[in-house]
Coordinates of C-alpha atoms in Angstrom, one line a residue:
M24 CA -7.3 -16.7 13.7
A25 CA -5.1 -16.5 16.8
D26 CA -1.7 -17.6 15.6
C27 CA 0.9 -15.3 13.9
R28 CA 1.4 -16.2 10.3
I29 CA 5.2 -15.6 10.6
C30 CA 6.2 -17.5 13.8
G31 CA 3.1 -19.1 15.2
G32 CA 3.1 -16.9 18.3
V33 CA -0.1 -15.6 20.0
L34 CA -1.9 -12.7 18.3
T35 CA -3.6 -10.1 20.5
E36 CA -6.2 -8.0 18.7
F37 CA -5.9 -4.2 19.4
Y38 CA -8.4 -2.6 17.0
D39 CA -11.5 -3.6 15.1
F40 CA -12.5 -1.5 12.0
G41 CA -15.7 -3.5 11.6
R42 CA -17.3 -4.8 8.5
Q43 CA -15.2 -3.7 5.4
P44 CA -15.4 -4.4 1.7
L45 CA -12.7 -5.2 -0.8
S46 CA -10.9 -1.9 -1.0
D47 CA -10.4 -1.8 -4.8
A48 CA -13.7 -3.4 -5.8
F49 CA -15.5 -0.4 -7.4
L50 CA -19.0 -1.5 -8.3
E51 CA -21.1 -1.0 -11.4
P52 CA -24.4 0.7 -10.2
D53 CA -26.6 -2.2 -11.4
K54 CA -24.3 -4.9 -9.9
L55 CA -24.4 -4.4 -6.1
E56 CA -25.6 -7.9 -5.1
G57 CA -23.1 -10.3 -3.6
E58 CA -20.6 -7.6 -2.5
F59 CA -17.9 -9.2 -0.4
F60 CA -17.3 -8.1 3.1
F61 CA -15.0 -9.2 5.9
R62 CA -14.0 -8.1 9.5
L63 CA -11.0 -5.8 9.4
A64 CA -9.2 -6.1 12.7
V65 CA -5.5 -5.9 13.5
G66 CA -3.4 -7.7 16.1
L67 CA 0.1 -7.9 17.5
C68 CA 2.2 -11.0 17.8
S69 CA 3.6 -11.4 21.3
D70 CA 6.7 -13.2 20.1
C71 CA 8.1 -11.7 16.8
T72 CA 6.1 -8.3 17.2
M73 CA 4.6 -8.6 13.7
V74 CA 1.4 -6.5 13.4
Q75 CA -1.0 -8.2 11.0
L76 CA -4.7 -8.6 10.1
M77 CA -6.8 -11.1 12.1
E78 CA -8.5 -12.3 9.0
E79 CA -7.2 -13.1 5.5
V80 CA -9.0 -12.2 2.4
P81 CA -8.5 -14.6 -0.5
R82 CA -5.9 -13.3 -2.8
D83 CA -7.8 -13.8 -6.1
K84 CA -10.6 -11.6 -4.8
M85 CA -8.1 -8.7 -4.5
F86 CA -5.6 -9.1 -7.3
H87 CA -7.1 -10.1 -10.7
E88 CA -7.5 -9.1 -14.3
D89 CA -9.4 -5.9 -13.5
Y90 CA -7.2 -4.6 -10.7
P91 CA -7.7 -0.8 -11.0
Y92 CA -4.5 0.7 -9.5
F93 CA -1.8 2.0 -11.8
S94 CA 1.4 3.1 -10.1
S95 CA 2.4 5.5 -13.0
G96 CA -0.6 7.8 -12.2
S97 CA 1.5 9.9 -9.8
S98 CA 4.5 12.0 -11.0
V99 CA 6.0 11.7 -7.6
M100 CA 5.9 7.9 -7.8
R101 CA 7.3 7.9 -11.3
K102 CA 10.3 9.9 -10.1
H103 CA 10.7 7.7 -7.0
F104 CA 10.9 4.5 -9.0
E105 CA 13.1 6.0 -11.7
L106 CA 15.6 6.9 -8.9
T107 CA 15.2 3.4 -7.4
A108 CA 16.1 1.7 -10.7
R109 CA 19.0 4.0 -11.2
K110 CA 20.3 3.2 -7.8
F111 CA 20.2 -0.5 -8.6
L112 CA 21.9 0.1 -11.9
E113 CA 24.8 1.8 -10.1
T114 CA 25.1 -0.7 -7.2
E115 CA 23.7 -4.2 -7.6
L116 CA 23.4 -4.5 -11.3
T117 CA 26.9 -3.8 -12.4
G118 CA 28.2 -7.4 -13.0
P119 CA 28.1 -9.4 -16.3
D120 CA 24.6 -10.0 -17.5
P121 CA 22.7 -8.7 -14.4
F122 CA 19.1 -9.8 -13.8
I123 CA 16.4 -8.0 -11.8
V124 CA 13.0 -9.5 -10.9
E125 CA 10.2 -7.4 -9.5
I126 CA 7.4 -8.9 -7.5
G127 CA 4.2 -7.0 -8.2
C128 CA 5.6 -4.9 -11.1
N129 CA 2.2 -3.3 -11.8
D130 CA 2.4 -1.1 -15.0
G131 CA 6.2 -1.4 -15.2
I132 CA 6.9 2.0 -13.5
M133 CA 10.3 0.8 -12.0
L134 CA 11.4 -1.8 -14.5
K135 CA 11.0 0.6 -17.4
T136 CA 14.3 2.3 -16.5
A137 CA 16.1 -1.0 -16.1
A138 CA 14.7 -2.1 -19.5
E139 CA 15.8 1.1 -21.2
A140 CA 19.3 0.5 -19.8
G141 CA 19.4 -2.9 -21.5
V142 CA 19.3 -4.9 -18.3
K143 CA 17.7 -8.3 -18.2
H144 CA 14.5 -8.1 -16.2
L145 CA 11.2 -9.8 -15.4
G146 CA 8.1 -8.6 -13.7
V147 CA 5.8 -11.0 -11.9
D148 CA 2.3 -9.8 -11.3
P149 CA -1.1 -11.6 -11.0
S150 CA -3.1 -8.7 -12.4
G151 CA -3.3 -9.2 -16.1
G152 CA -4.6 -5.7 -16.9
V153 CA -1.7 -3.8 -15.5
G154 CA 0.7 -6.4 -16.9
E155 CA -0.6 -5.6 -20.4
V156 CA 0.1 -2.0 -19.8
A157 CA 3.7 -2.9 -18.8
R158 CA 4.2 -5.1 -21.8
G159 CA 3.1 -2.1 -23.9
K160 CA 6.2 -0.3 -22.5
G161 CA 8.5 -3.1 -23.5
I162 CA 8.6 -4.7 -20.1
R163 CA 8.8 -8.5 -19.8
V164 CA 6.0 -9.7 -17.5
R165 CA 4.9 -13.1 -16.2
T166 CA 1.2 -13.0 -15.1
A167 CA 1.3 -15.1 -11.9
F168 CA 1.3 -14.8 -8.1
F169 CA 4.9 -14.9 -6.8
E170 CA 5.4 -17.9 -4.6
E171 CA 7.9 -20.8 -4.3
S172 CA 6.7 -22.7 -7.4
T173 CA 6.8 -19.5 -9.5
A174 CA 10.3 -18.7 -8.4
V175 CA 11.6 -22.2 -9.1
E176 CA 10.2 -22.0 -12.6
V177 CA 11.7 -18.5 -13.2
A178 CA 15.1 -19.7 -12.0
K179 CA 15.0 -22.7 -14.3
E180 CA 14.0 -20.7 -17.3
E181 CA 15.8 -17.4 -16.7
G182 CA 18.6 -18.0 -14.3
H183 CA 19.2 -16.5 -10.9
A184 CA 18.6 -12.9 -10.0
D185 CA 21.0 -10.3 -8.6
V186 CA 18.0 -8.2 -7.3
I187 CA 14.5 -9.2 -6.3
F188 CA 12.5 -6.1 -5.7
A189 CA 9.0 -5.3 -4.5
A190 CA 7.2 -2.1 -3.7
N191 CA 3.9 -2.0 -1.8
T192 CA 3.5 -5.7 -2.4
I193 CA 5.2 -7.8 0.3
C194 CA 2.9 -6.5 3.0
H195 CA 0.0 -7.9 0.9
I196 CA 1.1 -11.5 1.1
P197 CA 0.3 -13.6 4.2
Y198 CA 2.3 -16.7 3.1
M199 CA 5.8 -15.5 3.8
D200 CA 7.1 -19.0 4.2
S201 CA 6.5 -19.6 0.4
I202 CA 7.8 -16.2 -0.5
F203 CA 11.1 -16.8 1.3
R204 CA 11.5 -20.3 -0.1
G205 CA 11.0 -18.6 -3.5
I206 CA 13.6 -16.0 -2.7
D207 CA 16.0 -18.7 -1.7
A208 CA 15.4 -20.6 -5.0
L209 CA 15.7 -17.5 -7.3
L210 CA 18.3 -15.2 -5.6
K211 CA 22.1 -15.4 -6.4
P212 CA 24.3 -16.3 -3.4
N213 CA 25.2 -12.6 -2.9
G214 CA 22.0 -11.1 -4.3
V215 CA 19.6 -8.9 -2.4
F216 CA 15.9 -9.0 -1.8
V217 CA 14.7 -5.4 -1.5
F218 CA 11.2 -4.4 -0.6
E219 CA 9.4 -1.2 0.6
D220 CA 6.1 -0.9 2.3
P221 CA 4.2 1.4 4.6
Y222 CA 6.0 1.7 8.0
L223 CA 4.1 1.1 11.2
G224 CA 6.2 3.9 12.9
D225 CA 4.8 6.5 10.5
I226 CA 1.3 5.0 10.6
N227 CA 1.3 5.2 14.4
Q228 CA 2.9 8.7 14.5
R229 CA 0.5 10.2 12.0
T230 CA -2.5 8.1 13.0
S231 CA -2.8 7.2 9.3
F232 CA -5.2 4.4 10.0
D233 CA -6.5 4.2 6.5
Q234 CA -3.2 2.4 5.6
I235 CA -4.9 -0.6 7.2
Y236 CA -7.2 -2.3 4.7
D237 CA -7.6 -5.7 3.1
E238 CA -4.5 -5.6 0.9
H239 CA -2.2 -4.6 3.7
Y240 CA -2.0 -7.8 5.6
Y241 CA 1.2 -6.9 7.5
L242 CA 2.4 -3.6 9.0
F243 CA 6.1 -3.8 9.1
T244 CA 8.8 -2.5 11.5
A245 CA 12.5 -3.0 11.3
R246 CA 12.3 -5.3 14.3
S247 CA 9.6 -7.5 12.9
V248 CA 11.2 -7.7 9.5
Q249 CA 14.5 -8.7 11.1
A250 CA 12.8 -11.5 13.0
M251 CA 11.0 -12.6 9.9
A252 CA 14.2 -12.7 7.8
R253 CA 16.1 -14.6 10.5
K254 CA 13.3 -17.2 10.7
F255 CA 13.7 -18.0 7.0
G256 CA 17.5 -18.0 6.9
F257 CA 18.2 -14.4 5.9
D258 CA 19.4 -11.2 7.4
L259 CA 18.1 -7.7 7.4
V260 CA 21.2 -5.7 6.2
D261 CA 19.9 -2.2 5.6
V262 CA 16.9 0.1 6.1
E263 CA 16.0 3.4 4.4
R264 CA 13.1 5.6 5.2
Y265 CA 11.1 7.3 2.4
P266 CA 8.3 9.9 2.5
V267 CA 6.2 8.3 -0.3
H268 CA 2.7 6.9 0.4
G269 CA 2.6 8.5 3.8
G270 CA 5.9 7.0 5.0
E271 CA 7.7 3.8 4.0
V272 CA 10.8 1.9 4.8
R273 CA 12.9 0.1 2.2
Y274 CA 14.3 -3.1 3.6
T275 CA 17.3 -4.9 2.1
I276 CA 17.5 -8.6 2.9
A277 CA 20.5 -10.9 2.1
R278 CA 21.4 -14.5 2.8
A279 CA 22.6 -15.1 6.4
G280 CA 26.2 -14.1 6.7
A281 CA 26.5 -12.8 3.1
R282 CA 26.6 -9.1 4.0
E283 CA 27.4 -7.0 7.1
P284 CA 24.3 -5.2 8.3
S285 CA 24.5 -1.4 8.1
A286 CA 24.4 0.7 11.3
A287 CA 21.0 2.0 10.1
V288 CA 19.4 -1.3 11.1
A289 CA 20.3 -1.2 14.7
E290 CA 19.6 2.5 14.9
L291 CA 16.0 2.1 13.6
I292 CA 15.3 -0.9 15.9
A293 CA 16.6 1.2 18.8
E294 CA 14.3 4.0 17.9
E295 CA 11.3 1.6 17.7
T296 CA 12.2 0.1 21.1
A297 CA 12.5 3.5 22.7
A298 CA 9.1 4.6 21.3
G299 CA 7.5 1.3 22.5
L300 CA 6.3 1.0 18.9
A301 CA 5.2 -2.6 18.7
T302 CA 3.7 -2.8 22.2
L303 CA 0.0 -3.2 23.2
P304 CA -0.2 0.1 25.2
T305 CA 1.1 2.1 22.1
L306 CA -1.2 0.3 19.7
E307 CA -4.2 0.6 21.9
A308 CA -3.6 4.3 22.2
F309 CA -3.4 4.4 18.4
G310 CA -6.8 2.8 18.3
A311 CA -8.3 5.4 20.7
K312 CA -7.0 8.2 18.3
V313 CA -8.6 6.4 15.3
T314 CA -12.0 6.4 17.1
K315 CA -11.6 10.1 17.8
I316 CA -10.9 10.9 14.2
K317 CA -13.9 8.9 13.2
E318 CA -16.1 10.8 15.6
D319 CA -14.7 14.2 14.6
L320 CA -14.9 13.6 10.8
V321 CA -18.6 12.4 11.0
A322 CA -19.4 15.5 13.2
L323 CA -17.8 17.9 10.8
L324 CA -19.4 16.4 7.7
T325 CA -22.8 16.3 9.4
K326 CA -22.4 20.0 10.4
L327 CA -21.5 21.0 6.9
R328 CA -24.5 19.2 5.5
E329 CA -26.8 20.9 8.0
E330 CA -25.3 24.3 6.9
G331 CA -26.1 23.5 3.2
K332 CA -22.4 23.2 2.2
T333 CA -21.4 21.0 -0.7
V334 CA -18.7 18.3 0.0
V335 CA -17.1 16.0 -2.5
A336 CA -14.1 13.7 -2.0
Y337 CA -10.9 13.7 -4.0
G338 CA -9.1 10.4 -4.8
A339 CA -10.9 7.1 -4.9
T340 CA -8.0 5.4 -3.2
A341 CA -7.9 1.8 -1.8
K342 CA -7.3 3.2 1.6
S343 CA -10.4 5.4 1.4
A344 CA -12.5 2.3 1.8
T345 CA -11.4 2.0 5.4
V346 CA -12.2 5.6 6.5
A347 CA -15.5 5.7 4.4
N348 CA -16.8 2.4 5.8
L349 CA -15.6 3.0 9.4
C350 CA -17.4 6.4 9.4
G351 CA -20.4 5.1 7.6
L352 CA -20.2 7.8 4.9
S353 CA -22.8 8.0 2.1
S354 CA -23.6 10.3 -0.8
E355 CA -25.7 12.4 1.7
L356 CA -22.5 13.5 3.4
V357 CA -20.1 13.3 0.4
S358 CA -21.8 13.9 -3.0
F359 CA -19.3 12.0 -5.1
V360 CA -15.6 11.1 -5.3
C361 CA -13.5 12.4 -8.3
D362 CA -10.6 10.2 -9.5
T363 CA -8.3 10.2 -12.6
T364 CA -8.5 6.4 -13.0
P365 CA -10.9 5.6 -15.9
Q366 CA -11.5 2.1 -14.5
K367 CA -13.1 3.6 -11.4
Q368 CA -15.2 6.3 -13.0
N369 CA -18.9 5.9 -13.3
R370 CA -18.8 3.2 -10.6
L371 CA -19.6 3.2 -6.9
T372 CA -17.2 3.1 -4.0
P373 CA -16.8 -0.2 -2.1
G374 CA -19.3 -0.6 0.7
T375 CA -20.5 2.9 0.9
H376 CA -21.7 3.2 -2.8
I377 CA -20.7 6.8 -3.4
P378 CA -20.5 7.7 -7.1
V379 CA -17.0 8.1 -8.6
R380 CA -16.7 10.7 -11.3
S381 CA -13.9 12.1 -13.6
P382 CA -11.8 15.0 -12.4
E383 CA -13.7 17.3 -14.7
A384 CA -16.7 17.0 -12.3
F385 CA -14.6 18.6 -9.5
S386 CA -14.7 22.0 -11.1
N387 CA -18.2 21.9 -12.5
P388 CA -18.9 23.6 -10.2
Y389 CA -16.3 23.6 -7.4
P390 CA -17.7 22.3 -4.1
D391 CA -17.4 24.3 -0.9
Y392 CA -15.2 21.5 0.6
A393 CA -13.2 18.6 -0.7
L394 CA -12.4 15.6 1.5
L395 CA -8.9 14.6 0.5
F396 CA -8.8 10.8 0.5
A397 CA -5.5 10.8 -1.4
W398 CA -3.8 12.8 1.4
N399 CA -0.4 11.1 0.8
H400 CA -0.3 13.1 -2.5
A401 CA -1.6 16.3 -0.9
E402 CA 1.2 18.6 -2.1
E403 CA 1.0 17.3 -5.7
I404 CA -2.9 17.5 -5.7
M405 CA -3.2 20.9 -4.1
A406 CA -0.7 22.4 -6.5
K407 CA -2.7 20.9 -9.4
E408 CA -6.0 22.2 -8.0
K409 CA -4.9 25.6 -6.8
A410 CA -7.9 27.2 -8.6
F411 CA -10.2 25.4 -6.1
R412 CA -8.6 27.3 -3.2
E413 CA -8.7 30.5 -5.2
A414 CA -12.4 30.0 -5.7
G415 CA -12.9 29.8 -2.0
G416 CA -12.8 26.0 -1.6
K417 CA -11.4 24.3 1.5
W418 CA -9.7 21.0 1.9
I419 CA -10.7 18.5 4.7
L420 CA -8.0 16.2 5.9
Y421 CA -8.1 13.6 8.7
V422 CA -4.4 12.7 9.1
P423 CA -3.0 13.1 11.7
E424 CA -6.3 14.6 13.0
V425 CA -9.4 16.2 11.4
H426 CA -8.6 19.7 10.1
V427 CA -9.6 22.1 7.4
L428 CA -7.1 24.0 5.1

């Protein structure tokens, strides 16, 4: 693929992560045959500056009945989405019979607060398993992929929405033309489309390259989102930065001319321009730093193995697939990965086939070192596992560079 999925411009590849698996496809030990792989490479559009994957993974391979990620697993994220819902309740959902729709509602972590406030709501999510969990909390969920046809049906059955929200979802969806036609069909004239996703500025600054995997098709900036919105007849009217998931931006989109853009939009775009963010020299320099992290991490883990040290990993995250497969990790270097998600336990990691165990295995006995795949929750995890440090254990992190704590 050489054409931008947003504007049709020319894509220039700037880094190839090689052969990668589905990031959330944790395998049963006796079912390794037929594992899906693809080439994970990223490119820059010379016209609209959108950074995107060079190859698209079919959506039904990634998002399905057994999708194993549950947003409510983190107390930090529970608080973040409660505050998000309360902000909408105080600003956009104040009129008569307000209606909020969430694209990719997962287990209902955000809509729960809106539902408890008595606000009409609907989650749209293709993954039936997490949808059932949300329904168990009293959340209304439609099990489907959000696209133009879905939005038209929802508008006909439910009416038009004051807010359409998505968190860590829009960057997953290559077909933005259908998404924006759906937004146009479902959104009220003065409604807002609000989404938050990992921010290329933070990914570049921290060299958090594991934010690049099959599900993250786009890596957004304010400039590229502004260009995308304009192409489809909308305006970017506000941006807000958040520290969650290693650094995200929340983008607020409105119909063209419906709202005055905040000063924050121009300010963030100016910062991006000054930093040369979406330029090939900057992104190629990012790639060089990724290669160094790969080399340093493999060297450290190899040295620890030769010294007879025990190393396990903490957090069987989707993004860990990128670093594990890029580095060619195996159970010889990392004995196992511990994770709190029951759906991942007693399975093997995608591509590298490292065993995943329950958190109880982490302290039975404690390893000498723990490779923190879930580095974006480092503060929360380290506070929870302070006994590991007290027992002499050390954490290995690789963002922004390989270091030991």
